[in-house]
Amino acid sequence: MDDRLFRDAMGKFATGVTVLLTEHEGATHGMTANGFMSVSLDPKLVLISVGHKTKFIHKVSQSKKYTVNILAEDQEHYSLHFAGKPGADVEFETLAEQPVLKGAIAQIACEVVSEHIEGDHTLFVGKVVDLRFEDKNPLLFFGGKYRQIAELKSVKA
């Protein structure tokens, strides 16, 4: 199967946009990702998927910690910045002594409990040690473009 065909098909699944952060050797490192999911309620676990070609994978493998920052609809600039198009002024806060992005809808601090190599990615399962969230609209990604959420009018049966 052609790589482009596969990517196009996967792009038909609308996702939120996250920025993953970790601190290693006194510096904050990050990447934009949509490979994120909740895994378990008891214990509270989440999963991130990180490509083997990224610089971030080595940082999180060594630090054994990461944060997931779910972006708000007005934070496309953060997504672009951490996807390799720097230029945004980045404002960090801390949560559980880890870096998080100011204004994100949700900030989730994790400690890595397991790593699983699958294909050209590593899946990092993280135990949630702290979180914060706000009531805002999310930044979405669908079909290779950023999108915003719109509420549908319900049809009464």
mmCIF file with all atom_site columns, C-alpha atoms in Angstrom:
data_model
loop_
_atom_site.group_PDB
_atom_site.id
_atom_site.type_symbol
_atom_site.label_atom_id
_atom_site.label_alt_id
_atom_site.label_comp_id
_atom_site.label_asym_id
_atom_site.label_entity_id
_atom_site.label_seq_id
_atom_site.pdbx_PDB_ins_code
_atom_site.Cartn_x
_atom_site.Cartn_y
_atom_site.Cartn_z
_atom_site.occupancy
_atom_site.B_iso_or_equiv
_atom_site.pdbx_formal_charge
_atom_site.auth_seq_id
_atom_site.auth_comp_id
_atom_site.auth_asym_id
_atom_site.auth_atom_id
_atom_site.pdbx_PDB_model_num
ATOM 1   C CA . MET A 1 1   ? 0.000   0.000  0.000  1.00 0.00 ? 1   MET A CA 1
ATOM 2   C CA . ASP A 1 2   ? 1.250   3.469  -0.885 1.00 0.00 ? 2   ASP A CA 1
ATOM 3   C CA . ASP A 1 3   ? 2.392   5.691  2.053  1.00 0.00 ? 3   ASP A CA 1
ATOM 4   C CA . ARG A 1 4   ? 0.437   8.706  0.737  1.00 0.00 ? 4   ARG A CA 1
ATOM 5   C CA . LEU A 1 5   ? -2.753  6.662  0.462  1.00 0.00 ? 5   LEU A CA 1
ATOM 6   C CA . PHE A 1 6   ? -2.339  5.497  4.062  1.00 0.00 ? 6   PHE A CA 1
ATOM 7   C CA . ARG A 1 7   ? -1.654  9.054  5.320  1.00 0.00 ? 7   ARG A CA 1
ATOM 8   C CA . ASP A 1 8   ? -4.659  10.435 3.455  1.00 0.00 ? 8   ASP A CA 1
ATOM 9   C CA . ALA A 1 9   ? -6.935  7.752  4.928  1.00 0.00 ? 9   ALA A CA 1
ATOM 10  C CA . MET A 1 10  ? -5.652  8.429  8.473  1.00 0.00 ? 10  MET A CA 1
ATOM 11  C CA . GLY A 1 11  ? -6.253  12.150 7.884  1.00 0.00 ? 11  GLY A CA 1
ATOM 12  C CA . LYS A 1 12  ? -9.973  11.398 7.691  1.00 0.00 ? 12  LYS A CA 1
ATOM 13  C CA . PHE A 1 13  ? -9.993  10.932 11.459 1.00 0.00 ? 13  PHE A CA 1
ATOM 14  C CA . ALA A 1 14  ? -10.454 14.322 13.147 1.00 0.00 ? 14  ALA A CA 1
ATOM 15  C CA . THR A 1 15  ? -8.192  14.790 16.159 1.00 0.00 ? 15  THR A CA 1
ATOM 16  C CA . GLY A 1 16  ? -7.319  17.354 18.727 1.00 0.00 ? 16  GLY A CA 1
ATOM 17  C CA . VAL A 1 17  ? -3.857  18.895 18.605 1.00 0.00 ? 17  VAL A CA 1
ATOM 18  C CA . THR A 1 18  ? -1.342  18.453 21.400 1.00 0.00 ? 18  THR A CA 1
ATOM 19  C CA . VAL A 1 19  ? 2.127   19.664 22.189 1.00 0.00 ? 19  VAL A CA 1
ATOM 20  C CA . LEU A 1 20  ? 4.246   17.175 24.115 1.00 0.00 ? 20  LEU A CA 1
ATOM 21  C CA . LEU A 1 21  ? 6.918   18.620 26.394 1.00 0.00 ? 21  LEU A CA 1
ATOM 22  C CA . THR A 1 22  ? 9.719   17.215 28.498 1.00 0.00 ? 22  THR A CA 1
ATOM 23  C CA . GLU A 1 23  ? 12.602  18.718 30.416 1.00 0.00 ? 23  GLU A CA 1
ATOM 24  C CA . HIS A 1 24  ? 16.046  17.204 29.900 1.00 0.00 ? 24  HIS A CA 1
ATOM 25  C CA . GLU A 1 25  ? 19.360  18.534 31.188 1.00 0.00 ? 25  GLU A CA 1
ATOM 26  C CA . GLY A 1 26  ? 17.751  21.835 32.185 1.00 0.00 ? 26  GLY A CA 1
ATOM 27  C CA . ALA A 1 27  ? 16.169  22.561 28.790 1.00 0.00 ? 27  ALA A CA 1
ATOM 28  C CA . THR A 1 28  ? 12.556  22.213 27.643 1.00 0.00 ? 28  THR A CA 1
ATOM 29  C CA . HIS A 1 29  ? 11.974  20.144 24.498 1.00 0.00 ? 29  HIS A CA 1
ATOM 30  C CA . GLY A 1 30  ? 8.708   19.682 22.658 1.00 0.00 ? 30  GLY A CA 1
ATOM 31  C CA . MET A 1 31  ? 6.877   18.431 19.610 1.00 0.00 ? 31  MET A CA 1
ATOM 32  C CA . THR A 1 32  ? 3.420   18.741 18.096 1.00 0.00 ? 32  THR A CA 1
ATOM 33  C CA . ALA A 1 33  ? 1.495   15.467 18.053 1.00 0.00 ? 33  ALA A CA 1
ATOM 34  C CA . ASN A 1 34  ? -1.972  14.059 17.543 1.00 0.00 ? 34  ASN A CA 1
ATOM 35  C CA . GLY A 1 35  ? -0.966  10.545 18.660 1.00 0.00 ? 35  GLY A CA 1
ATOM 36  C CA . PHE A 1 36  ? -2.436  10.769 22.168 1.00 0.00 ? 36  PHE A CA 1
ATOM 37  C CA . MET A 1 37  ? -5.108  8.821  24.002 1.00 0.00 ? 37  MET A CA 1
ATOM 38  C CA . SER A 1 38  ? -6.465  7.952  27.413 1.00 0.00 ? 38  SER A CA 1
ATOM 39  C CA . VAL A 1 39  ? -5.654  4.337  28.344 1.00 0.00 ? 39  VAL A CA 1
ATOM 40  C CA . SER A 1 40  ? -6.961  3.614  31.839 1.00 0.00 ? 40  SER A CA 1
ATOM 41  C CA . LEU A 1 41  ? -8.961  5.172  34.649 1.00 0.00 ? 41  LEU A CA 1
ATOM 42  C CA . ASP A 1 42  ? -7.496  2.951  37.386 1.00 0.00 ? 42  ASP A CA 1
ATOM 43  C CA . PRO A 1 43  ? -4.633  3.606  37.373 1.00 0.00 ? 43  PRO A CA 1
ATOM 44  C CA . LYS A 1 44  ? -4.865  6.871  35.443 1.00 0.00 ? 44  LYS A CA 1
ATOM 45  C CA . LEU A 1 45  ? -2.793  6.267  32.301 1.00 0.00 ? 45  LEU A CA 1
ATOM 46  C CA . VAL A 1 46  ? -2.380  8.037  28.960 1.00 0.00 ? 46  VAL A CA 1
ATOM 47  C CA . LEU A 1 47  ? -0.376  7.130  25.873 1.00 0.00 ? 47  LEU A CA 1
ATOM 48  C CA . ILE A 1 48  ? 1.660   9.181  23.401 1.00 0.00 ? 48  ILE A CA 1
ATOM 49  C CA . SER A 1 49  ? 3.086   7.956  20.106 1.00 0.00 ? 49  SER A CA 1
ATOM 50  C CA . VAL A 1 50  ? 6.468   9.409  19.113 1.00 0.00 ? 50  VAL A CA 1
ATOM 51  C CA . GLY A 1 51  ? 8.230   8.804  15.788 1.00 0.00 ? 51  GLY A CA 1
ATOM 52  C CA . HIS A 1 52  ? 11.746  7.402  15.802 1.00 0.00 ? 52  HIS A CA 1
ATOM 53  C CA . LYS A 1 53  ? 13.019  10.199 13.536 1.00 0.00 ? 53  LYS A CA 1
ATOM 54  C CA . THR A 1 54  ? 12.189  12.921 16.082 1.00 0.00 ? 54  THR A CA 1
ATOM 55  C CA . LYS A 1 55  ? 14.678  14.510 18.460 1.00 0.00 ? 55  LYS A CA 1
ATOM 56  C CA . PHE A 1 56  ? 11.989  14.430 21.153 1.00 0.00 ? 56  PHE A CA 1
ATOM 57  C CA . ILE A 1 57  ? 12.043  10.632 21.450 1.00 0.00 ? 57  ILE A CA 1
ATOM 58  C CA . HIS A 1 58  ? 15.566  10.636 22.917 1.00 0.00 ? 58  HIS A CA 1
ATOM 59  C CA . LYS A 1 59  ? 14.706  13.386 25.404 1.00 0.00 ? 59  LYS A CA 1
ATOM 60  C CA . VAL A 1 60  ? 11.589  11.686 26.787 1.00 0.00 ? 60  VAL A CA 1
ATOM 61  C CA . SER A 1 61  ? 13.348  8.282  26.824 1.00 0.00 ? 61  SER A CA 1
ATOM 62  C CA . GLN A 1 62  ? 15.985  9.782  29.103 1.00 0.00 ? 62  GLN A CA 1
ATOM 63  C CA . SER A 1 63  ? 13.816  12.059 31.277 1.00 0.00 ? 63  SER A CA 1
ATOM 64  C CA . LYS A 1 64  ? 11.073  9.422  31.804 1.00 0.00 ? 64  LYS A CA 1
ATOM 65  C CA . LYS A 1 65  ? 8.549   12.277 32.105 1.00 0.00 ? 65  LYS A CA 1
ATOM 66  C CA . TYR A 1 66  ? 6.365   14.223 29.728 1.00 0.00 ? 66  TYR A CA 1
ATOM 67  C CA . THR A 1 67  ? 3.435   16.606 29.624 1.00 0.00 ? 67  THR A CA 1
ATOM 68  C CA . VAL A 1 68  ? 0.555   16.633 27.186 1.00 0.00 ? 68  VAL A CA 1
ATOM 69  C CA . ASN A 1 69  ? -0.818  20.072 26.354 1.00 0.00 ? 69  ASN A CA 1
ATOM 70  C CA . ILE A 1 70  ? -4.173  19.968 24.560 1.00 0.00 ? 70  ILE A CA 1
ATOM 71  C CA . LEU A 1 71  ? -4.307  23.146 22.488 1.00 0.00 ? 71  LEU A CA 1
ATOM 72  C CA . ALA A 1 72  ? -7.125  25.685 22.393 1.00 0.00 ? 72  ALA A CA 1
ATOM 73  C CA . GLU A 1 73  ? -8.511  26.970 19.084 1.00 0.00 ? 73  GLU A CA 1
ATOM 74  C CA . ASP A 1 74  ? -6.403  30.154 19.390 1.00 0.00 ? 74  ASP A CA 1
ATOM 75  C CA . GLN A 1 75  ? -3.117  28.253 19.853 1.00 0.00 ? 75  GLN A CA 1
ATOM 76  C CA . GLU A 1 76  ? -2.309  27.173 16.291 1.00 0.00 ? 76  GLU A CA 1
ATOM 77  C CA . HIS A 1 77  ? 0.927   29.177 16.658 1.00 0.00 ? 77  HIS A CA 1
ATOM 78  C CA . TYR A 1 78  ? 2.099   26.724 19.362 1.00 0.00 ? 78  TYR A CA 1
ATOM 79  C CA . SER A 1 79  ? 1.340   23.780 17.092 1.00 0.00 ? 79  SER A CA 1
ATOM 80  C CA . LEU A 1 80  ? 3.349   25.320 14.251 1.00 0.00 ? 80  LEU A CA 1
ATOM 81  C CA . HIS A 1 81  ? 6.212   26.313 16.555 1.00 0.00 ? 81  HIS A CA 1
ATOM 82  C CA . PHE A 1 82  ? 6.677   22.796 17.911 1.00 0.00 ? 82  PHE A CA 1
ATOM 83  C CA . ALA A 1 83  ? 6.209   21.285 14.439 1.00 0.00 ? 83  ALA A CA 1
ATOM 84  C CA . GLY A 1 84  ? 9.419   22.988 13.301 1.00 0.00 ? 84  GLY A CA 1
ATOM 85  C CA . LYS A 1 85  ? 8.151   26.420 12.238 1.00 0.00 ? 85  LYS A CA 1
ATOM 86  C CA . PRO A 1 86  ? 9.455   28.547 15.118 1.00 0.00 ? 86  PRO A CA 1
ATOM 87  C CA . GLY A 1 87  ? 8.425   32.106 15.605 1.00 0.00 ? 87  GLY A CA 1
ATOM 88  C CA . ALA A 1 88  ? 5.807   32.028 18.329 1.00 0.00 ? 88  ALA A CA 1
ATOM 89  C CA . ASP A 1 89  ? 6.463   33.513 21.737 1.00 0.00 ? 89  ASP A CA 1
ATOM 90  C CA . VAL A 1 90  ? 6.160   30.469 23.977 1.00 0.00 ? 90  VAL A CA 1
ATOM 91  C CA . GLU A 1 91  ? 4.896   30.927 27.512 1.00 0.00 ? 91  GLU A CA 1
ATOM 92  C CA . PHE A 1 92  ? 5.624   28.057 29.866 1.00 0.00 ? 92  PHE A CA 1
ATOM 93  C CA . GLU A 1 93  ? 4.165   27.306 33.284 1.00 0.00 ? 93  GLU A CA 1
ATOM 94  C CA . THR A 1 94  ? 4.920   24.356 35.527 1.00 0.00 ? 94  THR A CA 1
ATOM 95  C CA . LEU A 1 95  ? 2.788   21.456 36.689 1.00 0.00 ? 95  LEU A CA 1
ATOM 96  C CA . ALA A 1 96  ? 4.255   18.766 38.956 1.00 0.00 ? 96  ALA A CA 1
ATOM 97  C CA . GLU A 1 97  ? 7.651   20.410 38.339 1.00 0.00 ? 97  GLU A CA 1
ATOM 98  C CA . GLN A 1 98  ? 7.295   19.827 34.585 1.00 0.00 ? 98  GLN A CA 1
ATOM 99  C CA . PRO A 1 99  ? 6.881   22.380 31.768 1.00 0.00 ? 99  PRO A CA 1
ATOM 100 C CA . VAL A 1 100 ? 3.401   23.026 30.354 1.00 0.00 ? 100 VAL A CA 1
ATOM 101 C CA . LEU A 1 101 ? 2.032   25.588 27.890 1.00 0.00 ? 101 LEU A CA 1
ATOM 102 C CA . LYS A 1 102 ? 0.177   28.556 29.300 1.00 0.00 ? 102 LYS A CA 1
ATOM 103 C CA . GLY A 1 103 ? -3.434  28.699 28.137 1.00 0.00 ? 103 GLY A CA 1
ATOM 104 C CA . ALA A 1 104 ? -3.729  25.098 26.946 1.00 0.00 ? 104 ALA A CA 1
ATOM 105 C CA . ILE A 1 105 ? -7.195  23.561 27.404 1.00 0.00 ? 105 ILE A CA 1
ATOM 106 C CA . ALA A 1 106 ? -5.643  20.733 29.395 1.00 0.00 ? 106 ALA A CA 1
ATOM 107 C CA . GLN A 1 107 ? -2.183  20.230 30.863 1.00 0.00 ? 107 GLN A CA 1
ATOM 108 C CA . ILE A 1 108 ? -1.375  16.659 31.864 1.00 0.00 ? 108 ILE A CA 1
ATOM 109 C CA . ALA A 1 109 ? 1.853   15.763 33.703 1.00 0.00 ? 109 ALA A CA 1
ATOM 110 C CA . CYS A 1 110 ? 3.019   12.145 33.386 1.00 0.00 ? 110 CYS A CA 1
ATOM 111 C CA . GLU A 1 111 ? 5.740   9.754  34.470 1.00 0.00 ? 111 GLU A CA 1
ATOM 112 C CA . VAL A 1 112 ? 6.638   7.053  31.935 1.00 0.00 ? 112 VAL A CA 1
ATOM 113 C CA . VAL A 1 113 ? 5.635   3.590  33.180 1.00 0.00 ? 113 VAL A CA 1
ATOM 114 C CA . SER A 1 114 ? 6.304   1.644  29.973 1.00 0.00 ? 114 SER A CA 1
ATOM 115 C CA . GLU A 1 115 ? 7.621   1.990  26.427 1.00 0.00 ? 115 GLU A CA 1
ATOM 116 C CA . HIS A 1 116 ? 6.551   -0.130 23.465 1.00 0.00 ? 116 HIS A CA 1
ATOM 117 C CA . ILE A 1 117 ? 8.287   -0.047 20.090 1.00 0.00 ? 117 ILE A CA 1
ATOM 118 C CA . GLU A 1 118 ? 5.729   -0.476 17.316 1.00 0.00 ? 118 GLU A CA 1
ATOM 119 C CA . GLY A 1 119 ? 6.867   0.035  13.726 1.00 0.00 ? 119 GLY A CA 1
ATOM 120 C CA . ASP A 1 120 ? 8.574   3.401  13.325 1.00 0.00 ? 120 ASP A CA 1
ATOM 121 C CA . HIS A 1 121 ? 7.155   4.808  16.587 1.00 0.00 ? 121 HIS A CA 1
ATOM 122 C CA . THR A 1 122 ? 7.531   4.253  20.312 1.00 0.00 ? 122 THR A CA 1
ATOM 123 C CA . LEU A 1 123 ? 4.414   4.298  22.469 1.00 0.00 ? 123 LEU A CA 1
ATOM 124 C CA . PHE A 1 124 ? 5.038   5.860  25.883 1.00 0.00 ? 124 PHE A CA 1
ATOM 125 C CA . VAL A 1 125 ? 2.470   4.958  28.529 1.00 0.00 ? 125 VAL A CA 1
ATOM 126 C CA . GLY A 1 126 ? 2.429   7.595  31.235 1.00 0.00 ? 126 GLY A CA 1
ATOM 127 C CA . LYS A 1 127 ? 0.972   7.581  34.734 1.00 0.00 ? 127 LYS A CA 1
ATOM 128 C CA . VAL A 1 128 ? -0.859  10.872 35.241 1.00 0.00 ? 128 VAL A CA 1
ATOM 129 C CA . VAL A 1 129 ? 0.611   12.607 38.293 1.00 0.00 ? 129 VAL A CA 1
ATOM 130 C CA . ASP A 1 130 ? -1.280  15.906 37.957 1.00 0.00 ? 130 ASP A CA 1
ATOM 131 C CA . LEU A 1 131 ? -3.541  17.798 35.582 1.00 0.00 ? 131 LEU A CA 1
ATOM 132 C CA . ARG A 1 132 ? -5.309  21.093 35.017 1.00 0.00 ? 132 ARG A CA 1
ATOM 133 C CA . PHE A 1 133 ? -7.937  22.115 32.494 1.00 0.00 ? 133 PHE A CA 1
ATOM 134 C CA . GLU A 1 134 ? -10.073 25.032 31.343 1.00 0.00 ? 134 GLU A CA 1
ATOM 135 C CA . ASP A 1 135 ? -13.391 25.238 29.509 1.00 0.00 ? 135 ASP A CA 1
ATOM 136 C CA . LYS A 1 136 ? -12.358 26.405 26.013 1.00 0.00 ? 136 LYS A CA 1
ATOM 137 C CA . ASN A 1 137 ? -12.852 25.233 22.439 1.00 0.00 ? 137 ASN A CA 1
ATOM 138 C CA . PRO A 1 138 ? -10.149 22.904 21.074 1.00 0.00 ? 138 PRO A CA 1
ATOM 139 C CA . LEU A 1 139 ? -7.896  23.258 18.056 1.00 0.00 ? 139 LEU A CA 1
ATOM 140 C CA . LEU A 1 140 ? -8.735  20.399 15.664 1.00 0.00 ? 140 LEU A CA 1
ATOM 141 C CA . PHE A 1 141 ? -6.877  18.762 12.790 1.00 0.00 ? 141 PHE A CA 1
ATOM 142 C CA . PHE A 1 142 ? -8.649  17.093 9.862  1.00 0.00 ? 142 PHE A CA 1
ATOM 143 C CA . GLY A 1 143 ? -7.624  16.418 6.284  1.00 0.00 ? 143 GLY A CA 1
ATOM 144 C CA . GLY A 1 144 ? -4.250  18.087 6.724  1.00 0.00 ? 144 GLY A CA 1
ATOM 145 C CA . LYS A 1 145 ? -5.748  21.381 7.954  1.00 0.00 ? 145 LYS A CA 1
ATOM 146 C CA . TYR A 1 146 ? -6.467  23.059 11.271 1.00 0.00 ? 146 TYR A CA 1
ATOM 147 C CA . ARG A 1 147 ? -10.154 23.329 12.093 1.00 0.00 ? 147 ARG A CA 1
ATOM 148 C CA . GLN A 1 148 ? -12.448 24.684 14.784 1.00 0.00 ? 148 GLN A CA 1
ATOM 149 C CA . ILE A 1 149 ? -15.331 22.970 16.489 1.00 0.00 ? 149 ILE A CA 1
ATOM 150 C CA . ALA A 1 150 ? -18.916 23.847 15.551 1.00 0.00 ? 150 ALA A CA 1
ATOM 151 C CA . GLU A 1 151 ? -21.966 22.635 17.417 1.00 0.00 ? 151 GLU A CA 1
ATOM 152 C CA . LEU A 1 152 ? -24.539 20.821 15.302 1.00 0.00 ? 152 LEU A CA 1
ATOM 153 C CA . LYS A 1 153 ? -28.213 21.611 15.674 1.00 0.00 ? 153 LYS A CA 1
ATOM 154 C CA . SER A 1 154 ? -29.956 18.539 17.013 1.00 0.00 ? 154 SER A CA 1
ATOM 155 C CA . VAL A 1 155 ? -32.745 16.998 15.024 1.00 0.00 ? 155 VAL A CA 1
ATOM 156 C CA . LYS A 1 156 ? -35.688 16.110 17.248 1.00 0.00 ? 156 LYS A CA 1
ATOM 157 C CA . ALA A 1 157 ? -37.158 12.661 16.643 1.00 0.00 ? 157 ALA A CA 1
#
